[in-house]
CSV table of C-alpha atoms in Angstrom, one decimal:
chain,number,residue,atom,x,y,z
A,1,MET,CA,10.9,9.8,-11.9
A,2,ALA,CA,8.0,7.9,-10.1
A,3,GLU,CA,7.4,4.3,-9.6
A,4,PHE,CA,3.8,3.5,-8.8
A,5,LYS,CA,2.6,0.2,-7.0
A,6,ALA,CA,-0.9,-1.1,-6.4
A,7,VAL,CA,-1.9,-3.2,-3.2
A,8,ARG,CA,-5.2,-3.8,-2.0
A,9,THR,CA,-5.9,-2.6,1.5
A,10,SER,CA,-6.6,-6.0,2.8
A,11,ASP,CA,-3.1,-6.9,1.7
A,12,ALA,CA,-1.6,-4.2,3.7
A,13,GLN,CA,-2.6,-5.1,7.3
A,14,THR,CA,0.2,-7.2,9.0
A,15,VAL,CA,3.7,-6.3,9.7
A,16,GLY,CA,5.0,-8.7,7.2
A,17,GLU,CA,2.5,-7.6,4.3
A,18,LEU,CA,3.7,-3.8,5.1
A,19,ASN,CA,7.4,-5.0,5.0
A,20,ARG,CA,6.7,-6.7,1.4
A,21,VAL,CA,5.4,-3.4,0.4
A,22,TYR,CA,8.4,-1.8,1.6
A,23,GLN,CA,10.5,-4.0,-0.2
A,24,GLN,CA,8.9,-3.7,-3.5
A,25,VAL,CA,9.1,0.0,-3.4
A,26,THR,CA,12.7,0.0,-2.2
A,27,GLY,CA,13.5,-2.6,-5.1
A,28,ASP,CA,12.0,0.2,-7.5
A,29,ILE,CA,13.8,2.9,-6.0
A,30,ILE,CA,16.9,0.9,-6.5
A,31,LYS,CA,16.1,0.3,-10.2
A,32,CYS,CA,15.6,4.1,-10.7
A,33,ARG,CA,19.1,5.0,-9.3
A,34,SER,CA,20.2,5.5,-12.7
A,35,ALA,CA,17.9,5.6,-15.7
A,36,VAL,CA,19.1,6.3,-19.4
A,37,GLY,CA,22.8,6.2,-18.0
A,38,SER,CA,22.3,9.1,-16.0
A,39,VAL,CA,21.7,9.9,-12.1
A,40,LEU,CA,18.0,11.0,-11.5
A,41,ASP,CA,17.5,14.0,-9.6
A,42,ALA,CA,14.4,12.9,-7.6
A,43,ILE,CA,12.5,9.7,-7.3
A,44,HIS,CA,8.9,9.3,-5.9
A,45,ALA,CA,7.1,6.2,-5.3
A,46,VAL,CA,3.2,6.0,-5.5
A,47,VAL,CA,1.5,3.3,-3.7
A,48,LEU,CA,-2.3,3.1,-4.5
A,49,LEU,CA,-4.4,1.0,-1.8
A,50,PRO,CA,-7.6,0.1,-3.5
A,51,HIS,CA,-10.2,-0.8,-1.2
A,52,ALA,CA,-13.5,-2.1,-1.9
A,53,GLN,CA,-17.0,-2.7,-0.2
A,54,VAL,CA,-19.8,-4.8,-0.9
A,55,VAL,CA,-22.9,-2.5,-0.4
A,56,ARG,CA,-25.3,-5.1,-1.4
A,57,ARG,CA,-26.1,-8.9,-0.8
A,58,THR,CA,-24.6,-10.2,-4.1
A,59,VAL,CA,-21.8,-8.9,-6.5
A,60,ALA,CA,-21.5,-10.5,-9.8
A,61,ASP,CA,-18.3,-12.2,-10.4
A,62,HIS,CA,-17.3,-10.0,-13.6
A,63,VAL,CA,-17.6,-7.0,-11.2
A,64,ILE,CA,-14.3,-7.4,-9.0
A,65,LYS,CA,-11.7,-10.0,-9.1
A,66,ASP,CA,-11.9,-12.4,-6.5
A,67,VAL,CA,-15.1,-11.0,-5.1
A,68,HIS,CA,-15.8,-14.4,-3.2
A,69,LYS,CA,-12.5,-13.7,-1.4
A,70,LEU,CA,-13.7,-10.3,-0.2
A,71,GLU,CA,-17.3,-12.0,0.7
A,72,ARG,CA,-15.7,-14.5,2.5
A,73,ILE,CA,-13.4,-12.3,4.8
A,74,GLY,CA,-16.3,-10.1,5.1
A,75,ALA,CA,-16.8,-7.1,7.0
A,76,PRO,CA,-13.5,-6.8,8.9
A,77,PHE,CA,-11.4,-6.0,5.8
A,78,GLN,CA,-14.2,-3.7,4.2
A,79,ALA,CA,-14.4,-1.4,7.4
A,80,ASP,CA,-13.3,2.0,6.9
A,81,ALA,CA,-10.9,1.2,9.7
A,82,MET,CA,-8.7,-1.4,7.7
A,83,ARG,CA,-8.5,1.2,4.8
A,84,GLU,CA,-7.0,3.7,7.1
A,85,ASN,CA,-4.7,1.1,9.0
A,86,ALA,CA,-3.4,0.2,5.6
A,87,VAL,CA,-2.7,3.7,4.7
A,88,ALA,CA,-1.4,4.4,7.9
A,89,GLY,CA,1.1,1.3,8.2
A,90,VAL,CA,2.1,1.9,4.4
A,91,ALA,CA,3.3,5.3,5.3
A,92,ALA,CA,4.9,4.5,8.5
A,93,ARG,CA,6.8,1.8,7.0
A,94,LEU,CA,8.2,4.0,4.0
A,95,ALA,CA,8.7,7.2,6.5
A,96,PRO,CA,12.3,6.5,7.0
A,97,LEU,CA,13.1,6.9,3.1
A,98,GLY,CA,11.6,10.3,2.9
A,99,PRO,CA,8.5,12.6,3.0
A,100,VAL,CA,5.2,11.1,3.2
A,101,HIS,CA,1.7,12.3,1.8
A,102,THR,CA,-1.5,10.5,2.0
A,103,GLY,CA,-5.0,10.8,0.4
A,104,VAL,CA,-8.1,9.4,-0.7
A,105,ILE,CA,-9.7,9.3,-4.0
A,106,ASP,CA,-13.5,8.6,-3.9
A,107,GLY,CA,-14.8,5.9,-6.5
A,108,GLY,CA,-18.0,6.0,-5.7
A,109,GLU,CA,-20.6,3.1,-6.0
A,110,ALA,CA,-21.6,1.1,-8.8
A,111,LEU,CA,-22.9,-2.7,-9.3
A,112,GLY,CA,-23.0,-3.5,-5.7
A,113,MET,CA,-19.6,-2.4,-4.8
A,114,ARG,CA,-18.2,1.0,-3.3
A,115,VAL,CA,-14.7,1.9,-4.3
A,116,THR,CA,-12.1,4.4,-2.7
A,117,LEU,CA,-8.5,4.5,-3.7
A,118,PRO,CA,-6.4,5.4,-0.9
A,119,TYR,CA,-2.9,6.6,-1.7
A,120,VAL,CA,0.6,7.2,0.0
A,121,ILE,CA,3.1,9.5,-2.0
A,122,LEU,CA,6.9,9.0,-1.1
A,123,GLY,CA,9.3,11.6,-2.0
A,124,PRO,CA,11.4,12.9,-3.4
A,125,VAL,CA,13.8,10.0,-1.9
A,126,SER,CA,17.3,11.9,-1.1
A,127,PHE,CA,20.4,10.5,-3.0
A,128,GLY,CA,21.7,9.7,0.5
A,129,THR,CA,18.9,7.6,1.2
A,130,VAL,CA,19.1,5.5,-2.4
A,131,ASP,CA,22.8,5.3,-1.7
A,132,ALA,CA,22.2,3.5,1.7
A,133,LEU,CA,19.5,1.0,-0.1
A,134,VAL,CA,21.9,0.1,-2.6
A,135,ASN,CA,24.6,-0.2,-0.2
A,136,LYS,CA,22.2,-2.0,2.4
A,137,TRP,CA,23.3,0.6,5.2
A,138,ASP,CA,20.7,1.1,8.0
A,139,LEU,CA,18.1,3.5,8.0
A,140,PRO,CA,16.1,4.8,10.6
A,141,ALA,CA,14.0,2.1,12.6
A,142,VAL,CA,10.2,2.4,11.7
A,143,THR,CA,7.7,3.2,14.6
A,144,PHE,CA,4.0,2.5,14.1
A,145,PRO,CA,1.7,4.8,15.7
A,146,ASP,CA,-0.7,3.1,18.4
A,147,SER,CA,-3.5,4.0,16.2
A,148,SER,CA,-1.8,2.6,13.0
A,149,ALA,CA,-0.4,-0.7,14.4
A,150,PRO,CA,-1.0,-3.4,11.9
A,151,HIS,CA,-3.8,-5.5,13.2
A,152,PRO,CA,-3.3,-9.6,13.4
A,153,GLU,CA,-4.0,-11.8,10.5
A,154,PRO,CA,-7.6,-12.5,10.1
A,155,PRO,CA,-9.4,-15.7,11.2
A,156,SER,CA,-9.4,-18.3,8.5
A,157,VAL,CA,-12.6,-19.4,7.1
């Protein structure tokens, strides 16, 4: 079984945001522990991290949800480095749960926006790890590589 989550890269930058993603994923893993009355052999989680970049001066309101927020917070959250930071942060946060694989789908450019779709795939999550989550046992500590350490909150505008 695979569970999917979608989180914008701009919402996966801080330790708090990464912990929220972790809690959502682990909550889904716990729900998957049994499906249709039987224990599942393999549980995977896929976190999609849509990343939008404004590539022209104005973008029509109907092109992307909350485009004004994207325009207001500007270049810092649109930068490729922020996309890479989000992917590395989510991967590091989920790594104690099992094998993690990452990649990016290039969505191209249209209507003043460029979109990429980074993803993090976790799994399979071992039965022992699922059991630890259900019973709230300690899992290995999370360590972020220096290059993927979450960035501080952006300045408010």
